[in-house]
């Protein structure tokens, strides 16, 4: 079962994803997701030192991203 897609029926049962799976699910690299965490765009929960991302938070995070590439907005 792949957790790469947030809209599959199988993923609906998943509540949270680890860092690598969360990055794959939203279509970005783990380092890019880490950058968004540092900026406060998405906030992980922790089990010990392991970051866990709620699927609902990931969906909200994606919905808040710009709908056009940032470099095109300044043209």
CSV table of N, CA, C and O in Angstrom, one decimal:
chain,number,residue,atom,x,y,z
A,1,UNK,N,0.8,-1.2,0.0
A,1,UNK,CA,0.0,0.0,0.0
A,1,UNK,C,0.9,1.2,0.0
A,1,UNK,O,1.8,1.4,0.8
A,2,UNK,N,0.6,2.1,-0.9
A,2,UNK,CA,1.4,3.4,-1.0
A,2,UNK,C,0.7,4.5,-0.3
A,2,UNK,O,-0.5,4.6,-0.4
A,3,UNK,N,1.5,5.3,0.5
A,3,UNK,CA,0.9,6.5,1.1
A,3,UNK,C,1.2,7.7,0.4
A,3,UNK,O,1.1,8.8,0.9
A,4,UNK,N,1.7,7.6,-0.9
A,4,UNK,CA,2.1,8.8,-1.7
A,4,UNK,C,0.9,9.6,-2.1
A,4,UNK,O,1.1,10.8,-2.4
A,5,UNK,N,-0.3,9.1,-2.2
A,5,UNK,CA,-1.4,9.9,-2.6
A,5,UNK,C,-2.4,10.1,-1.4
A,5,UNK,O,-2.8,9.2,-0.7
A,6,UNK,N,-2.7,11.4,-1.1
A,6,UNK,CA,-3.6,11.7,0.0
A,6,UNK,C,-5.0,11.4,-0.3
A,6,UNK,O,-5.9,11.5,0.6
A,7,UNK,N,-5.4,11.1,-1.5
A,7,UNK,CA,-6.8,11.0,-1.9
A,7,UNK,C,-7.3,9.6,-2.1
A,7,UNK,O,-8.4,9.4,-2.5
A,8,UNK,N,-6.4,8.6,-1.9
A,8,UNK,CA,-6.9,7.2,-2.1
A,8,UNK,C,-7.7,6.7,-0.9
A,8,UNK,O,-7.6,7.2,0.2
A,9,UNK,N,-8.6,5.7,-1.2
A,9,UNK,CA,-9.4,5.2,-0.1
A,9,UNK,C,-8.5,4.6,1.0
A,9,UNK,O,-8.9,4.7,2.1
A,10,UNK,N,-7.4,3.9,0.6
A,10,UNK,CA,-6.6,3.3,1.6
A,10,UNK,C,-6.0,4.3,2.5
A,10,UNK,O,-5.8,4.1,3.7
A,11,UNK,N,-5.6,5.5,2.0
A,11,UNK,CA,-5.0,6.5,2.8
A,11,UNK,C,-6.0,7.2,3.8
A,11,UNK,O,-5.6,7.7,4.8
A,12,UNK,N,-7.2,7.2,3.5
A,12,UNK,CA,-8.2,7.8,4.3
A,12,UNK,C,-8.2,7.2,5.7
A,12,UNK,O,-8.5,7.8,6.7
A,13,UNK,N,-7.8,5.9,5.9
A,13,UNK,CA,-7.7,5.3,7.2
A,13,UNK,C,-6.4,5.7,7.9
A,13,UNK,O,-6.3,5.6,9.1
A,14,UNK,N,-5.4,6.3,7.2
A,14,UNK,CA,-4.2,6.7,7.8
A,14,UNK,C,-4.4,8.1,8.4
A,14,UNK,O,-4.9,9.0,7.8
A,15,UNK,N,-4.0,8.2,9.7
A,15,UNK,CA,-4.1,9.4,10.4
A,15,UNK,C,-2.9,10.3,10.3
A,15,UNK,O,-3.0,11.5,10.2
A,16,UNK,N,-1.7,9.7,10.4
A,16,UNK,CA,-0.5,10.5,10.3
A,16,UNK,C,0.6,9.7,9.5
A,16,UNK,O,0.5,8.5,9.4
A,17,UNK,N,1.6,10.5,9.0
A,17,UNK,CA,2.7,10.0,8.3
A,17,UNK,C,4.0,10.4,8.9
A,17,UNK,O,4.1,11.5,9.4
A,18,UNK,N,5.0,9.5,8.7
A,18,UNK,CA,6.3,9.9,9.1
A,18,UNK,C,6.9,11.0,8.1
A,18,UNK,O,6.2,11.3,7.1
A,19,UNK,N,8.1,11.5,8.4
A,19,UNK,CA,8.6,12.6,7.6
A,19,UNK,C,8.7,12.3,6.1
A,19,UNK,O,8.3,13.0,5.2
A,20,UNK,N,9.4,11.1,5.8
A,20,UNK,CA,9.6,10.7,4.4
A,20,UNK,C,8.3,10.5,3.7
A,20,UNK,O,8.1,10.9,2.5
A,21,UNK,N,7.4,9.8,4.3
A,21,UNK,CA,6.1,9.5,3.7
A,21,UNK,C,5.3,10.8,3.5
A,21,UNK,O,4.6,11.0,2.5
A,22,UNK,N,5.3,11.7,4.5
A,22,UNK,CA,4.6,13.0,4.4
A,22,UNK,C,5.2,13.8,3.2
A,22,UNK,O,4.4,14.4,2.4
A,23,UNK,N,6.5,13.8,3.1
A,23,UNK,CA,7.1,14.6,1.9
A,23,UNK,C,6.6,14.0,0.6
A,23,UNK,O,6.2,14.7,-0.3
A,24,UNK,N,6.7,12.6,0.5
A,24,UNK,CA,6.2,12.0,-0.7
A,24,UNK,C,4.7,12.2,-1.0
A,24,UNK,O,4.3,12.4,-2.1
A,25,UNK,N,3.9,12.2,0.1
A,25,UNK,CA,2.5,12.4,-0.1
A,25,UNK,C,2.2,13.8,-0.7
A,25,UNK,O,1.2,13.9,-1.4
A,26,UNK,N,2.9,14.8,-0.3
A,26,UNK,CA,2.7,16.2,-0.8
A,26,UNK,C,3.5,16.5,-2.0
A,26,UNK,O,3.4,17.6,-2.6
A,27,UNK,N,4.3,15.6,-2.5
A,27,UNK,CA,5.1,15.7,-3.7
A,27,UNK,C,6.3,16.6,-3.6
A,27,UNK,O,6.6,17.3,-4.5
A,28,UNK,N,7.0,16.6,-2.5
A,28,UNK,CA,8.2,17.4,-2.3
A,28,UNK,C,9.3,16.5,-1.6
A,28,UNK,O,9.0,15.5,-1.1
A,29,UNK,N,10.5,17.0,-1.7
A,29,UNK,CA,11.6,16.3,-1.0
A,29,UNK,C,11.5,16.5,0.5
A,29,UNK,O,10.9,17.4,1.0
A,30,UNK,N,12.1,15.5,1.2
A,30,UNK,CA,12.1,15.7,2.7
A,30,UNK,C,12.8,17.0,3.1
A,30,UNK,O,12.3,17.6,4.1
A,31,UNK,N,13.8,17.4,2.4
A,31,UNK,CA,14.5,18.6,2.8
A,31,UNK,C,13.6,19.9,2.6
A,31,UNK,O,13.6,20.8,3.4
A,32,UNK,N,12.8,19.8,1.5
A,32,UNK,CA,11.9,21.0,1.3
A,32,UNK,C,10.8,21.0,2.3
A,32,UNK,O,10.4,22.1,2.8
A,33,UNK,N,10.3,19.8,2.7
A,33,UNK,CA,9.3,19.8,3.8
A,33,UNK,C,9.9,20.3,5.1
A,33,UNK,O,9.2,21.0,5.8
A,34,UNK,N,11.1,19.9,5.4
A,34,UNK,CA,11.8,20.4,6.6
A,34,UNK,C,11.9,21.9,6.6
A,34,UNK,O,11.7,22.6,7.6
A,35,UNK,N,12.1,22.5,5.4
A,35,UNK,CA,12.2,23.9,5.3
A,35,UNK,C,10.8,24.6,5.6
A,35,UNK,O,10.8,25.6,6.3
A,36,UNK,N,9.7,24.0,5.2
A,36,UNK,CA,8.4,24.5,5.5
A,36,UNK,C,8.1,24.3,7.0
A,36,UNK,O,7.4,25.2,7.6
A,37,UNK,N,8.6,23.3,7.6
A,37,UNK,CA,8.5,23.1,9.1
A,37,UNK,C,9.2,24.2,9.8
A,37,UNK,O,8.7,24.9,10.7
A,38,UNK,N,10.4,24.5,9.3
A,38,UNK,CA,11.2,25.6,10.0
A,38,UNK,C,10.5,27.0,9.8
A,38,UNK,O,10.5,27.8,10.7
A,39,UNK,N,9.8,27.2,8.7
A,39,UNK,CA,9.1,28.4,8.5
A,39,UNK,C,7.7,28.4,9.2
A,39,UNK,O,7.1,29.5,9.3
A,40,UNK,N,7.3,27.3,9.8
A,40,UNK,CA,6.1,27.2,10.5
A,40,UNK,C,4.9,27.0,9.6
A,40,UNK,O,3.7,27.2,10.0
A,41,UNK,N,5.1,26.6,8.3
A,41,UNK,CA,4.0,26.4,7.4
A,41,UNK,C,3.2,25.1,7.7
A,41,UNK,O,2.0,25.0,7.4
A,42,UNK,N,3.9,24.2,8.3
A,42,UNK,CA,3.3,22.9,8.7
A,42,UNK,C,4.0,22.5,10.0
A,42,UNK,O,5.2,22.7,10.1
A,43,UNK,N,3.2,22.0,10.9
A,43,UNK,CA,3.8,21.6,12.2
A,43,UNK,C,3.6,20.1,12.5
A,43,UNK,O,2.5,19.6,12.5
A,44,UNK,N,4.7,19.4,12.7
A,44,UNK,CA,4.6,18.0,13.0
A,44,UNK,C,4.3,17.8,14.5
A,44,UNK,O,4.5,18.7,15.3
A,45,UNK,N,3.8,16.6,14.8
A,45,UNK,CA,3.6,16.2,16.2
A,45,UNK,C,4.8,15.2,16.4
A,45,UNK,O,5.3,14.7,15.4
A,46,UNK,N,5.1,14.9,17.6
A,46,UNK,CA,6.2,14.0,17.9
A,46,UNK,C,5.9,12.9,18.8
A,46,UNK,O,5.2,13.0,19.7
A,47,UNK,N,6.4,11.7,18.4
A,47,UNK,CA,6.4,10.5,19.2
A,47,UNK,C,7.9,10.3,19.5
A,47,UNK,O,8.7,9.8,18.7
A,48,UNK,N,8.3,10.7,20.7
A,48,UNK,CA,9.7,10.8,21.1
A,48,UNK,C,10.3,11.8,20.2
A,48,UNK,O,10.0,13.0,20.2
A,49,UNK,N,11.3,11.4,19.4
A,49,UNK,CA,11.9,12.3,18.5
A,49,UNK,C,11.5,12.2,17.0
A,49,UNK,O,11.9,12.9,16.1
A,50,UNK,N,10.5,11.3,16.8
A,50,UNK,CA,10.0,11.0,15.4
A,50,UNK,C,8.9,12.0,15.1
A,50,UNK,O,7.8,12.0,15.7
A,51,UNK,N,9.1,12.8,14.0
A,51,UNK,CA,8.0,13.7,13.6
A,51,UNK,C,6.9,12.9,12.9
A,51,UNK,O,7.2,12.1,12.1
A,52,UNK,N,5.7,13.3,13.2
A,52,UNK,CA,4.5,12.7,12.6
A,52,UNK,C,3.6,13.8,12.1
A,52,UNK,O,3.4,14.8,12.8
A,53,UNK,N,3.1,13.7,10.9
A,53,UNK,CA,2.3,14.7,10.3
A,53,UNK,C,0.9,14.2,10.1
A,53,UNK,O,0.7,13.2,9.5
A,54,UNK,N,0.0,15.0,10.6
A,54,UNK,CA,-1.5,14.6,10.4
A,54,UNK,C,-1.8,14.8,9.0
A,54,UNK,O,-1.4,15.8,8.3
A,55,UNK,N,-2.5,13.8,8.4
A,55,UNK,CA,-2.9,13.9,7.0
A,55,UNK,C,-3.8,15.1,6.8
A,55,UNK,O,-3.6,15.8,5.8
A,56,UNK,N,-4.6,15.4,7.7
A,56,UNK,CA,-5.5,16.6,7.6
A,56,UNK,C,-4.6,17.9,7.6
A,56,UNK,O,-4.9,18.9,6.8
A,57,UNK,N,-3.5,18.0,8.4
A,57,UNK,CA,-2.7,19.1,8.4
A,57,UNK,C,-1.9,19.3,7.0
A,57,UNK,O,-1.7,20.4,6.5
A,58,UNK,N,-1.5,18.1,6.5
A,58,UNK,CA,-0.8,18.2,5.2
A,58,UNK,C,-1.8,18.7,4.1
A,58,UNK,O,-1.4,19.5,3.2
A,59,UNK,N,-3.0,18.3,4.1
A,59,UNK,CA,-4.0,18.8,3.1
A,59,UNK,C,-4.2,20.3,3.3
A,59,UNK,O,-4.2,21.0,2.3
A,60,UNK,N,-4.3,20.7,4.5
A,60,UNK,CA,-4.5,22.2,4.7
A,60,UNK,C,-3.2,22.9,4.3
A,60,UNK,O,-3.3,24.0,3.7
A,61,UNK,N,-2.1,22.4,4.5
A,61,UNK,CA,-0.8,23.0,4.1
A,61,UNK,C,-0.8,23.2,2.6
A,61,UNK,O,-0.5,24.3,2.1
A,62,UNK,N,-1.1,22.1,1.9
A,62,UNK,CA,-1.1,22.2,0.4
A,62,UNK,C,-2.1,23.2,-0.1
A,62,UNK,O,-1.9,24.0,-1.0
A,63,UNK,N,-3.3,23.3,0.5
A,63,UNK,CA,-4.3,24.2,0.1
A,63,UNK,C,-3.9,25.7,0.3
A,63,UNK,O,-4.4,26.6,-0.4
A,64,UNK,N,-3.0,25.9,1.3
A,64,UNK,CA,-2.5,27.3,1.6
A,64,UNK,C,-1.4,27.7,0.6
A,64,UNK,O,-1.0,28.9,0.6
A,65,UNK,N,-0.8,26.8,-0.1
A,65,UNK,CA,0.3,27.1,-1.0
A,65,UNK,C,-0.2,28.0,-2.1
A,65,UNK,O,-1.3,27.9,-2.5
A,66,UNK,N,0.7,28.8,-2.7
A,66,UNK,CA,0.3,29.6,-3.8
A,66,UNK,C,-0.2,28.8,-5.0
A,66,UNK,O,0.3,27.6,-5.2
A,67,UNK,N,-1.1,29.3,-5.8
A,67,UNK,CA,-1.6,28.6,-7.0
A,67,UNK,C,-0.8,28.8,-8.2
A,67,UNK,O,-1.0,28.2,-9.2
A,68,UNK,N,0.2,29.8,-8.1
A,68,UNK,CA,1.1,30.1,-9.2
A,68,UNK,C,2.5,30.1,-8.7
A,68,UNK,O,2.7,30.5,-7.5
A,69,UNK,N,3.5,29.7,-9.5
A,69,UNK,CA,4.9,29.8,-9.0
A,69,UNK,C,5.2,31.2,-8.6
A,69,UNK,O,4.9,32.2,-9.2
A,70,UNK,N,6.0,31.3,-7.5
A,70,UNK,CA,6.3,32.6,-6.9
A,70,UNK,C,7.1,33.5,-7.9
A,70,UNK,O,6.8,34.7,-7.9
A,71,UNK,N,8.0,32.9,-8.7
A,71,UNK,CA,8.8,33.8,-9.6
A,71,UNK,C,7.9,34.4,-10.7
A,71,UNK,O,8.3,35.4,-11.2
A,72,UNK,N,6.7,33.8,-11.0
A,72,UNK,CA,5.9,34.4,-12.0
A,72,UNK,C,5.0,35.6,-11.4
A,72,UNK,O,4.6,36.4,-12.2
A,73,UNK,N,4.9,35.6,-10.1
A,73,UNK,CA,4.1,36.7,-9.5
A,73,UNK,C,4.8,38.0,-9.6
A,73,UNK,O,4.1,39.1,-9.6
A,74,UNK,N,6.1,38.0,-9.6
A,74,UNK,CA,6.8,39.3,-9.6
A,74,UNK,C,7.0,39.9,-11.0
A,74,UNK,O,7.6,40.9,-11.2
A,75,UNK,N,6.6,39.2,-12.1
A,75,UNK,CA,6.8,39.6,-13.4
A,75,UNK,C,5.7,40.6,-13.8
A,75,UNK,O,4.6,40.6,-13.4
